[in-house]
Coordinates of C-alpha atoms in Angstrom, one line a residue:
X4 CA 77.8 20.9 -22.1
X5 CA 74.6 19.1 -23.0
X6 CA 74.0 21.4 -26.0
X7 CA 77.5 20.9 -27.3
X8 CA 77.5 17.0 -27.2
X9 CA 77.2 15.7 -30.8
X10 CA 74.0 13.8 -31.6
X11 CA 75.9 10.7 -32.7
X12 CA 77.8 10.6 -29.4
X13 CA 74.6 11.0 -27.4
X14 CA 72.9 8.4 -29.5
X15 CA 75.7 5.9 -28.7
X16 CA 75.6 6.7 -25.0
X17 CA 71.8 6.2 -24.9
X18 CA 72.1 3.0 -26.9
X19 CA 74.6 1.6 -24.3
X20 CA 72.2 2.5 -21.5
X21 CA 69.0 1.5 -23.3
X22 CA 68.0 -0.8 -20.4
X23 CA 68.4 1.9 -17.7
X24 CA 64.9 3.2 -17.6
X25 CA 65.6 5.8 -14.9
X26 CA 68.5 7.3 -16.8
X27 CA 66.5 7.5 -20.1
X28 CA 63.7 9.3 -18.3
X29 CA 66.2 11.9 -17.0
X30 CA 67.8 12.3 -20.4
X31 CA 64.4 12.9 -22.0
X32 CA 63.9 16.0 -19.7
X33 CA 67.2 17.7 -20.5
X34 CA 66.1 19.6 -23.6
X35 CA 64.2 19.1 -26.8
X36 CA 67.1 17.6 -28.7
X37 CA 67.9 15.1 -26.0
X38 CA 64.2 14.3 -25.8
X39 CA 63.9 13.5 -29.5
X40 CA 66.9 11.1 -29.2
X41 CA 65.7 9.4 -26.0
X42 CA 62.0 8.8 -26.7
X43 CA 62.7 6.1 -29.3
X44 CA 64.8 4.1 -26.8
X45 CA 62.0 4.5 -24.1
X46 CA 59.4 3.2 -26.5
X47 CA 61.4 0.5 -28.2
X48 CA 60.3 -2.2 -25.7
X49 CA 57.2 -0.8 -24.1
X50 CA 55.7 -4.0 -22.8
X51 CA 58.8 -5.6 -21.4
X52 CA 60.7 -2.5 -20.1
X53 CA 58.6 0.6 -20.0
X54 CA 55.6 -1.3 -18.6
X55 CA 57.5 -2.2 -15.5
X56 CA 57.3 1.4 -14.3
X57 CA 54.4 2.8 -16.2
X58 CA 50.7 2.0 -15.4
X59 CA 48.8 0.0 -18.1
X60 CA 46.2 2.8 -18.3
X61 CA 48.8 5.5 -19.1
X62 CA 50.7 3.3 -21.6
X63 CA 47.6 2.3 -23.5
X64 CA 46.2 5.8 -23.6
X65 CA 49.4 7.1 -25.1
X66 CA 49.0 4.6 -28.0
X67 CA 45.3 5.4 -28.3
X68 CA 46.2 9.1 -28.8
X69 CA 47.8 8.0 -32.1
X70 CA 44.8 5.9 -33.2
X71 CA 42.9 6.8 -36.3
X72 CA 39.3 7.9 -35.9
X73 CA 38.1 4.5 -37.3
X74 CA 40.1 2.6 -34.6
X75 CA 38.8 4.9 -31.9
X76 CA 35.2 4.4 -33.0
X77 CA 35.6 0.6 -33.0
X78 CA 36.9 0.6 -29.5
X79 CA 34.1 2.9 -28.3
X80 CA 31.4 0.7 -29.9
X81 CA 32.9 -2.4 -28.3
X82 CA 33.0 -0.9 -24.8
X83 CA 29.5 0.7 -25.0
X84 CA 30.4 3.6 -22.8
X85 CA 31.5 7.2 -22.9
X86 CA 35.3 7.2 -23.2
X87 CA 37.4 9.6 -21.2
X88 CA 38.9 12.5 -23.1
X89 CA 42.2 11.2 -24.6
X90 CA 44.2 13.6 -26.8
X91 CA 43.9 12.9 -30.5
X92 CA 47.4 14.1 -31.2
X93 CA 50.6 13.2 -29.5
X94 CA 54.1 14.7 -29.5
X95 CA 55.5 11.6 -31.2
X96 CA 54.3 8.7 -33.3
X97 CA 55.1 6.3 -30.5
X98 CA 54.1 3.1 -32.3
X99 CA 56.8 3.8 -35.0
X100 CA 59.4 3.3 -32.3
X101 CA 58.2 -0.3 -31.5
X102 CA 61.0 -2.8 -32.1
X103 CA 60.3 -5.5 -29.5
X104 CA 56.8 -6.9 -29.4
X105 CA 56.1 -9.2 -26.4
X106 CA 52.6 -10.4 -27.5
X107 CA 51.6 -11.9 -24.1
X108 CA 52.8 -8.8 -22.2
X109 CA 50.9 -6.6 -24.7
X110 CA 47.7 -8.6 -24.3
X111 CA 48.1 -8.4 -20.6
X112 CA 48.5 -4.7 -20.7
X113 CA 45.5 -4.1 -22.9
X114 CA 43.4 -6.5 -20.8
X115 CA 44.4 -4.7 -17.6
X116 CA 43.5 -1.3 -19.1
X117 CA 40.2 -2.6 -20.4
X118 CA 39.2 -4.1 -17.0
X119 CA 40.2 -1.0 -15.1
X120 CA 38.4 1.4 -17.3
X121 CA 35.4 -0.7 -18.4
X122 CA 32.0 -0.9 -16.6
X123 CA 31.7 -4.5 -17.8
X124 CA 33.6 -7.0 -15.8
X125 CA 33.7 -9.8 -18.4
X126 CA 37.2 -10.3 -19.9
X127 CA 35.6 -11.9 -23.0
X128 CA 34.8 -8.4 -24.2
X129 CA 38.5 -7.5 -24.3
X130 CA 39.4 -10.0 -27.1
X131 CA 38.2 -7.8 -30.0
X132 CA 39.9 -4.8 -28.4
X133 CA 43.2 -6.7 -28.1
X134 CA 43.0 -7.6 -31.8
X135 CA 42.5 -3.9 -32.7
X136 CA 45.6 -2.9 -30.8
X137 CA 47.8 -5.7 -32.3
X138 CA 46.6 -4.8 -35.8
X139 CA 47.5 -1.2 -35.1
X140 CA 51.0 -2.3 -33.9
X141 CA 51.6 -4.4 -37.0
X142 CA 50.2 -1.9 -39.4
X143 CA 52.1 1.1 -38.1
X144 CA 55.4 -0.3 -36.9
X145 CA 58.0 0.0 -39.7
X146 CA 60.3 -2.7 -38.4
X147 CA 59.8 -5.1 -35.5
X148 CA 63.1 -6.9 -34.9
X149 CA 62.2 -9.0 -31.8
X150 CA 58.9 -11.0 -31.5
X151 CA 58.1 -12.9 -28.3
X152 CA 55.3 -15.3 -27.7
X153 CA 55.3 -16.5 -24.1
X154 CA 51.9 -17.8 -23.3
X155 CA 51.1 -19.4 -19.9
X156 CA 47.4 -19.7 -19.7
X157 CA 47.5 -21.2 -16.2
X158 CA 48.5 -17.9 -14.7
X159 CA 47.5 -15.5 -17.4
X160 CA 45.0 -12.7 -16.9
X161 CA 43.2 -13.8 -20.0
X162 CA 43.2 -17.6 -19.4
X163 CA 39.5 -17.8 -19.9
X164 CA 39.8 -16.9 -23.6
X165 CA 42.6 -19.4 -24.3
X166 CA 41.3 -20.4 -27.7
X167 CA 41.0 -16.8 -28.9
X168 CA 44.5 -15.9 -27.8
X169 CA 45.9 -19.1 -29.2
X170 CA 44.5 -18.0 -32.6
X171 CA 46.0 -14.5 -32.2
X172 CA 49.5 -15.8 -31.9
X173 CA 49.6 -17.0 -35.5
X174 CA 47.1 -14.7 -37.1
X175 CA 49.3 -11.8 -35.9
X176 CA 51.6 -12.7 -38.8
X177 CA 48.7 -12.4 -41.3
X178 CA 47.6 -8.9 -40.4
X179 CA 47.8 -6.0 -42.9
X180 CA 51.5 -5.0 -43.4
X181 CA 52.7 -8.1 -41.5
X182 CA 55.1 -8.9 -44.4
X183 CA 56.9 -5.5 -44.1
X184 CA 56.6 -5.4 -40.3
X185 CA 58.3 -8.8 -39.7
X186 CA 60.4 -9.1 -42.9
X187 CA 63.6 -8.0 -41.0
X188 CA 62.8 -9.9 -37.8
X189 CA 66.1 -10.7 -35.9
X190 CA 64.8 -12.5 -32.8
X191 CA 61.9 -15.0 -32.4
X192 CA 61.0 -16.5 -29.1
X193 CA 58.1 -19.0 -28.8
X194 CA 57.4 -20.5 -25.3
X195 CA 54.3 -22.0 -23.8
X196 CA 51.0 -22.7 -25.5
X197 CA 51.6 -21.3 -29.0
X198 CA 50.1 -22.6 -32.3
X199 CA 52.6 -24.5 -34.5
X200 CA 51.2 -22.5 -37.5
X201 CA 53.1 -19.5 -36.1
X202 CA 56.4 -21.1 -37.1
X203 CA 55.3 -22.1 -40.5
X204 CA 53.9 -18.6 -41.4
X205 CA 57.0 -17.0 -39.9
X206 CA 59.2 -19.1 -42.3
X207 CA 57.3 -17.5 -45.2
X208 CA 57.8 -14.0 -44.0
X209 CA 61.1 -13.8 -42.1
X210 CA 64.3 -15.2 -43.6
X211 CA 66.9 -13.0 -41.7
X212 CA 66.3 -14.2 -38.2
X213 CA 69.5 -14.4 -36.2
X214 CA 68.2 -15.9 -32.9
X215 CA 65.5 -18.6 -32.4
X216 CA 64.3 -19.8 -29.0
X217 CA 61.7 -22.5 -29.1
X218 CA 60.1 -24.6 -26.4
X219 CA 58.2 -27.7 -27.6
X220 CA 56.2 -29.3 -24.8
X221 CA 54.4 -27.2 -22.2
X222 CA 54.4 -29.7 -19.4
X223 CA 56.4 -33.0 -19.4
X224 CA 53.5 -34.8 -17.7
X225 CA 51.0 -33.7 -20.4
X226 CA 51.6 -35.4 -23.7
X227 CA 50.3 -33.6 -26.8
X228 CA 52.1 -35.4 -29.6
X229 CA 50.3 -33.9 -32.6
X230 CA 50.9 -30.4 -31.3
X231 CA 54.5 -31.1 -30.4
X232 CA 55.3 -32.8 -33.7
X233 CA 53.8 -29.9 -35.5
X234 CA 56.1 -27.5 -33.7
X235 CA 59.1 -29.6 -34.5
X236 CA 58.3 -30.0 -38.2
X237 CA 57.5 -26.4 -38.6
X238 CA 60.7 -25.4 -36.7
X239 CA 62.7 -27.5 -39.3
X240 CA 61.1 -25.5 -42.1
X241 CA 61.8 -22.2 -40.3
X242 CA 65.5 -23.1 -39.7
X243 CA 66.0 -24.2 -43.3
X244 CA 65.0 -20.9 -44.9
X245 CA 67.2 -18.7 -42.6
X246 CA 70.2 -17.0 -44.1
X247 CA 71.9 -15.5 -41.0
X248 CA 70.8 -17.8 -38.1
X249 CA 73.6 -17.6 -35.5
X250 CA 71.8 -18.7 -32.2
X251 CA 69.5 -21.7 -31.8
X252 CA 68.0 -22.5 -28.4
X253 CA 65.7 -25.5 -28.1
X254 CA 63.8 -26.4 -24.9
X255 CA 61.6 -29.2 -23.7
X256 CA 61.8 -32.0 -26.3
X257 CA 60.8 -35.5 -25.5
X258 CA 62.8 -38.6 -26.2
X259 CA 63.7 -38.8 -29.9
X260 CA 61.9 -35.7 -30.9
X261 CA 65.0 -34.2 -32.6
X262 CA 65.9 -37.4 -34.4
X263 CA 65.1 -38.9 -37.8
X264 CA 64.1 -36.3 -40.4
X265 CA 64.1 -33.7 -37.5
X266 CA 66.3 -30.9 -36.3
X267 CA 69.5 -32.9 -36.2
X268 CA 69.1 -33.8 -39.8
X269 CA 68.5 -30.1 -40.7
X270 CA 71.7 -29.1 -38.8
X271 CA 73.7 -31.7 -40.7
X272 CA 72.3 -31.0 -44.2
X273 CA 71.5 -27.2 -44.4
X274 CA 74.4 -25.3 -46.0
X275 CA 73.4 -21.9 -44.7
X276 CA 73.4 -23.2 -41.1
X277 CA 76.9 -24.7 -41.6
X278 CA 78.3 -21.2 -42.1
X279 CA 76.1 -19.0 -39.8
X280 CA 75.3 -21.0 -36.6
X281 CA 77.6 -19.9 -33.7
X282 CA 75.5 -20.8 -30.6
X283 CA 73.6 -24.1 -30.0
X284 CA 71.8 -24.5 -26.7
X285 CA 69.6 -27.3 -25.5
X286 CA 67.6 -27.3 -22.3
X287 CA 65.5 -30.3 -21.0
X288 CA 66.1 -32.2 -24.2
X289 CA 66.2 -36.0 -24.5
X290 CA 68.4 -37.1 -27.4
X291 CA 67.6 -40.8 -27.4
X292 CA 70.2 -42.8 -29.5
X293 CA 70.7 -40.4 -32.4
X294 CA 74.2 -39.4 -33.3
X295 CA 74.4 -35.8 -32.3
X296 CA 78.1 -35.4 -33.1
X297 CA 77.4 -36.5 -36.7
X298 CA 74.7 -33.9 -36.9
X299 CA 76.9 -30.9 -36.0
X300 CA 80.1 -32.0 -37.8
X301 CA 79.7 -29.4 -40.5
X302 CA 79.0 -26.4 -38.3
X303 CA 82.2 -24.6 -39.1
X304 CA 81.6 -21.6 -36.9
X305 CA 80.0 -23.2 -33.9
X306 CA 81.6 -21.5 -30.9
X307 CA 79.2 -22.2 -28.1
X308 CA 77.6 -25.6 -27.3
X309 CA 75.5 -25.9 -24.1
X310 CA 73.4 -28.7 -22.6
X311 CA 71.3 -28.0 -19.5
X312 CA 69.2 -30.8 -17.9
X313 CA 69.6 -32.9 -21.0
X314 CA 70.0 -36.7 -21.6
X315 CA 72.7 -37.9 -24.0
X316 CA 73.3 -41.1 -22.1
X317 CA 72.2 -43.3 -25.0
X318 CA 74.4 -41.5 -27.6
X319 CA 76.2 -44.0 -29.9
X320 CA 79.9 -44.2 -29.3
X321 CA 80.9 -44.7 -32.9
X322 CA 81.6 -41.1 -33.6
X323 CA 85.3 -42.0 -34.2
X324 CA 84.4 -44.2 -37.1
X325 CA 83.8 -41.2 -39.4
X326 CA 86.7 -39.6 -41.2
X327 CA 87.5 -37.0 -38.6
X328 CA 90.3 -35.5 -40.6
X329 CA 87.9 -34.6 -43.4
X330 CA 85.4 -32.9 -41.0
X331 CA 85.4 -29.9 -38.8
X332 CA 84.0 -31.6 -35.6
X333 CA 83.9 -28.7 -33.1
X334 CA 87.1 -27.1 -34.4
X335 CA 85.8 -23.6 -33.6
X336 CA 84.3 -24.5 -30.2
X337 CA 85.5 -22.3 -27.3
X338 CA 82.5 -22.5 -24.9
X339 CA 81.3 -26.0 -23.8
X340 CA 78.7 -26.4 -21.0
X341 CA 77.4 -29.6 -19.6
X342 CA 75.2 -28.6 -16.7
X343 CA 73.2 -31.2 -14.7
X344 CA 73.0 -33.4 -17.9
X345 CA 73.6 -37.1 -18.4
X346 CA 76.3 -37.8 -20.9
X347 CA 78.7 -40.6 -21.5
X348 CA 82.2 -39.7 -20.5
X349 CA 83.7 -40.9 -23.9
X350 CA 81.4 -38.5 -25.7
X351 CA 82.3 -35.6 -23.4
X352 CA 86.1 -36.3 -23.6
X353 CA 85.8 -36.5 -27.4
X354 CA 84.2 -33.0 -27.5
X355 CA 87.0 -31.6 -25.2
X356 CA 89.8 -33.2 -27.3
X357 CA 88.3 -31.9 -30.5
X358 CA 88.1 -28.3 -29.2
X359 CA 91.4 -28.7 -27.3
X360 CA 93.2 -25.5 -26.4
X361 CA 90.5 -23.3 -28.1
X362 CA 88.3 -23.8 -25.1
X363 CA 88.0 -20.7 -22.9
X364 CA 84.8 -21.6 -21.0
X365 CA 84.3 -25.2 -19.8
X366 CA 81.5 -26.5 -17.5
X367 CA 81.6 -30.3 -16.9
X368 CA 78.9 -30.7 -14.3
X369 CA 77.7 -34.0 -15.7
X370 CA 75.3 -36.1 -13.7
X371 CA 75.7 -39.8 -12.7
X372 CA 79.5 -39.6 -13.1
X373 CA 81.4 -42.1 -11.0
X374 CA 84.8 -41.7 -9.2
X375 CA 87.0 -43.3 -11.9
X376 CA 85.3 -41.4 -14.7
X377 CA 85.7 -38.1 -12.9
X378 CA 89.4 -38.8 -12.4
X379 CA 89.9 -39.5 -16.1
X380 CA 87.9 -36.4 -17.1
X381 CA 89.9 -34.0 -14.9
X382 CA 93.2 -35.5 -16.1
X383 CA 92.2 -35.0 -19.8
X384 CA 91.2 -31.4 -19.0
X385 CA 94.5 -30.7 -17.3
X386 CA 96.4 -32.1 -20.3
X387 CA 94.5 -30.5 -23.1
X388 CA 92.9 -27.3 -21.9
X389 CA 95.5 -24.5 -21.3
X390 CA 93.5 -21.4 -22.1
X391 CA 90.5 -21.5 -19.8
X392 CA 89.0 -18.3 -18.5
X393 CA 86.1 -20.0 -16.7
X394 CA 86.0 -23.6 -15.3
X395 CA 83.1 -25.4 -13.5
X396 CA 83.1 -29.0 -12.3
X397 CA 81.6 -31.4 -9.9
X398 CA 83.8 -32.8 -7.1
X399 CA 82.7 -35.9 -5.3
X400 CA 83.2 -35.1 -1.5
X401 CA 85.4 -37.3 0.7
X402 CA 87.1 -39.1 -2.2
X403 CA 90.3 -36.9 -2.1
X404 CA 89.5 -35.6 -5.6
X405 CA 90.2 -31.9 -4.9
X406 CA 94.0 -32.3 -5.6
X407 CA 93.1 -33.1 -9.2
X408 CA 92.1 -29.5 -9.6
X409 CA 95.6 -28.3 -8.9
X410 CA 97.2 -29.2 -12.3
X411 CA 94.2 -27.5 -14.1
X412 CA 94.8 -24.4 -12.1
X413 CA 98.5 -24.4 -12.7
X414 CA 98.2 -24.8 -16.4
X415 CA 95.5 -22.1 -16.9
X416 CA 97.2 -18.9 -15.9
X417 CA 94.5 -16.7 -17.3
X418 CA 91.6 -18.3 -15.4
X419 CA 89.1 -15.8 -14.1
X420 CA 86.3 -17.9 -12.7
X421 CA 86.3 -21.2 -10.8
X422 CA 83.1 -23.0 -9.7
X423 CA 83.5 -26.1 -7.5
X424 CA 80.2 -28.0 -7.2
X425 CA 78.9 -31.3 -5.9
X426 CA 76.1 -33.4 -7.3
X427 CA 73.4 -33.9 -4.6
X428 CA 71.1 -36.9 -4.1
X429 CA 67.7 -36.1 -2.6
X430 CA 69.0 -32.6 -1.7
X431 CA 71.5 -34.2 0.7
X432 CA 74.7 -32.2 0.8
X433 CA 77.8 -34.1 2.1
X434 CA 80.3 -32.0 4.1
X435 CA 84.0 -32.2 3.4
X436 CA 86.9 -31.2 5.6
X437 CA 89.3 -29.0 3.6
X438 CA 91.6 -27.7 6.3
X439 CA 94.6 -29.3 4.8
X440 CA 93.7 -28.6 1.2
X441 CA 92.7 -24.9 1.5
X442 CA 96.2 -23.4 1.8
X443 CA 97.4 -25.6 -1.1
X444 CA 94.4 -24.4 -3.2
X445 CA 95.4 -20.8 -2.4
X446 CA 98.9 -21.4 -3.6
X447 CA 97.8 -22.8 -7.0
X448 CA 95.1 -20.2 -7.8
X449 CA 96.3 -18.1 -10.7
X450 CA 96.7 -14.4 -10.1
X451 CA 94.0 -13.7 -12.7
X452 CA 91.3 -15.4 -10.7
X453 CA 88.5 -13.0 -9.8
X454 CA 85.5 -15.3 -8.9
X455 CA 85.6 -18.3 -6.6
X456 CA 82.2 -20.1 -6.2
X457 CA 82.1 -23.1 -3.9
X458 CA 78.7 -24.8 -4.1
X459 CA 79.5 -27.7 -1.8
X460 CA 79.7 -27.7 2.0
X461 CA 83.3 -27.1 3.0
X462 CA 84.4 -27.3 6.6
X463 CA 87.5 -25.3 7.6
X464 CA 88.9 -23.4 10.5
X465 CA 89.7 -19.7 10.2
X466 CA 93.4 -20.5 10.5
X467 CA 93.2 -22.5 7.3
X468 CA 91.3 -19.7 5.6
X469 CA 94.0 -17.3 6.8
X470 CA 96.7 -19.5 5.2
X471 CA 94.7 -19.7 2.0
X472 CA 94.7 -15.9 1.6
X473 CA 98.4 -15.7 2.5
X474 CA 99.3 -18.2 -0.1
X475 CA 97.0 -16.8 -2.8
X476 CA 98.1 -14.2 -5.4
X477 CA 94.5 -13.9 -6.7
X478 CA 92.6 -10.6 -5.9
X479 CA 89.1 -12.1 -5.5
X480 CA 86.3 -9.8 -6.3
X481 CA 83.5 -12.4 -5.8
X482 CA 83.7 -15.1 -3.1
X483 CA 80.7 -17.4 -2.8
X484 CA 80.4 -19.8 0.1
X485 CA 76.7 -20.3 -0.1
X486 CA 76.5 -23.8 1.4
X487 CA 79.2 -23.4 4.0
X488 CA 77.1 -23.2 7.2
X489 CA 79.8 -22.9 9.8
X490 CA 81.2 -19.4 8.9
X491 CA 81.7 -17.5 12.1
X492 CA 83.0 -14.1 13.2
X493 CA 86.7 -15.2 13.0
X494 CA 86.2 -16.3 9.4
X495 CA 84.7 -12.9 8.5
X496 CA 87.6 -11.1 10.1
X497 CA 90.1 -13.1 8.0
X498 CA 88.1 -12.4 4.8
X499 CA 88.0 -8.7 5.4
X500 CA 91.6 -8.5 6.5
X501 CA 92.9 -10.0 3.2
X502 CA 90.2 -8.9 0.7
X503 CA 88.8 -5.6 1.9
X504 CA 90.3 -3.5 -0.9
X505 CA 89.1 -5.7 -3.8
X506 CA 86.3 -8.0 -2.7
X507 CA 82.9 -6.7 -4.1
X508 CA 80.6 -9.6 -3.3
X509 CA 80.5 -12.1 -0.5
X510 CA 77.9 -14.9 -0.4
X511 CA 77.5 -16.5 3.1
X512 CA 73.8 -17.3 2.7
X513 CA 74.2 -20.7 4.5
X514 CA 75.4 -19.4 7.8
X515 CA 73.6 -18.1 10.8
X516 CA 76.6 -18.3 13.2
X517 CA 77.9 -14.8 13.1
X518 CA 77.2 -12.2 15.7
X519 CA 75.1 -9.1 15.2
X520 CA 78.2 -6.9 15.5
X521 CA 79.9 -8.7 12.6
X522 CA 76.7 -8.6 10.6
X523 CA 76.5 -4.8 11.2
X524 CA 80.1 -4.4 10.3
X525 CA 79.6 -6.2 7.0
X526 CA 76.6 -4.0 6.3
X527 CA 78.7 -0.9 6.7
X528 CA 81.3 -2.0 4.2
X529 CA 80.7 0.6 1.4
X530 CA 82.1 -1.3 -1.5
X531 CA 81.1 -4.8 -0.4
X532 CA 77.7 -6.5 -1.1
X533 CA 77.0 -9.3 1.3
X534 CA 74.4 -12.0 0.6
X535 CA 72.8 -13.4 3.8
X536 CA 70.0 -16.0 4.0
X537 CA 66.8 -14.0 3.3
X538 CA 65.1 -15.5 6.4
X539 CA 67.8 -14.6 8.8
X540 CA 67.1 -11.5 11.0
X541 CA 69.9 -9.6 12.9
X542 CA 68.4 -10.6 16.2
X543 CA 68.6 -14.3 15.2
X544 CA 72.2 -13.9 14.4
X545 CA 73.0 -12.4 17.8
X546 CA 71.0 -15.1 19.6
X547 CA 72.5 -18.0 17.6
X548 CA 76.0 -16.7 18.3
X549 CA 75.4 -16.6 22.1
X550 CA 74.2 -20.2 22.1
X551 CA 77.3 -21.5 20.3

């Protein structure tokens, strides 16, 4: 059968399973034809995938087998020792398959090989060798589509040569053949201590980037304004020249860093971005008092907008003053996420109202939101969002706010995932008695719901849980009760009785109140994965149960 499978079909199968290293290894051993199709997938991401299961020594020696005699001589002279016999010819030109270059991982790999095989114990001697390898990759790789710089010199193996590696990260783009190698770059990720020049040089070479992920500051407590401003300015230049940028992820920006003459202005004024950008994602970004809504008003195809750990609390509330009818204002938005971020409720509700029924994924876990604001927000969602597939929200415990979820559940008949969370102060989690609410919740859950994730501490008797399942039409595949610490044997019996045929994952990490017999029974459920607390031993479960 393997011999009769068309090459194109096999290629598509291998492409679909390109992250399954074990399967790729097995396919490479079937026959010669399968091997020729599989090897390019195995060596596409050598330093982020293959290196996980292949020793550095073996990986580097495979590449050395494809080195020119000049490159071999340079390495030999630098190491000042007799090299082991490494074949001068290999079955494949492995470097030609390289598509993802994780520079930090590559440097780590070469450094490890050099230290393991060298008589010298000084890591300073590895820097010239690292440069030889990187030049070889750039010169002989026909097309690198993903370039990753993730330097953390606090933990890095080569932390003592910080300055040399910091220079490598931008000089890499100036090596011989760099223009051809990175001309069709699709993904650029720059995190940690990288030189701002990298972004500027990249803007001269690569104009077809589809995804950019950039982190500005390294440590919030360490202020490096010249370096940070250099990164932001060069990022503006990089964004402006892109023709197909569809994903922009920006992390770690201090107060006002995206403002005047910055990224927000670029988003507002660059025509190419208006048509191409589909995903905009901010993490640990402080927006100061700049008008973010005005900056994204022309992004016609923006479908996903996410904020994680951001601060928009000073955003001006005059966004309604513009001529909304003449602008797009989030008219294509279907995925809105506000996670552990500070945002004024009028701004959040404006976003929701503009997207309206197009929203299919909505996360409104905004911080510092009070009782009355949450009531208003949930009412607006229930009235304007009718096509949600995923919904996540904070609920303030003991304020009788849970019933406000019911209209949202009733109006979203295709909902597949529900997350009920609670904002914590100083890691204090408030418990809430849901015995009366639980059966009502079950009755309102749409039949389409597959994931229920409760991230607050609910208290309920097993009878209430039983009524919940009796009232519910949903066939839950994932049930997470991570913080519910009073789950006992009777609760488990109820869950298994009603969900045994369809439940695939049960998270009861917060409990230690079940008996060993119940724990053992859960372990034997063939199609059910159960997440316990990692510090809980079976003997502890048994002992705790006897004490109750």
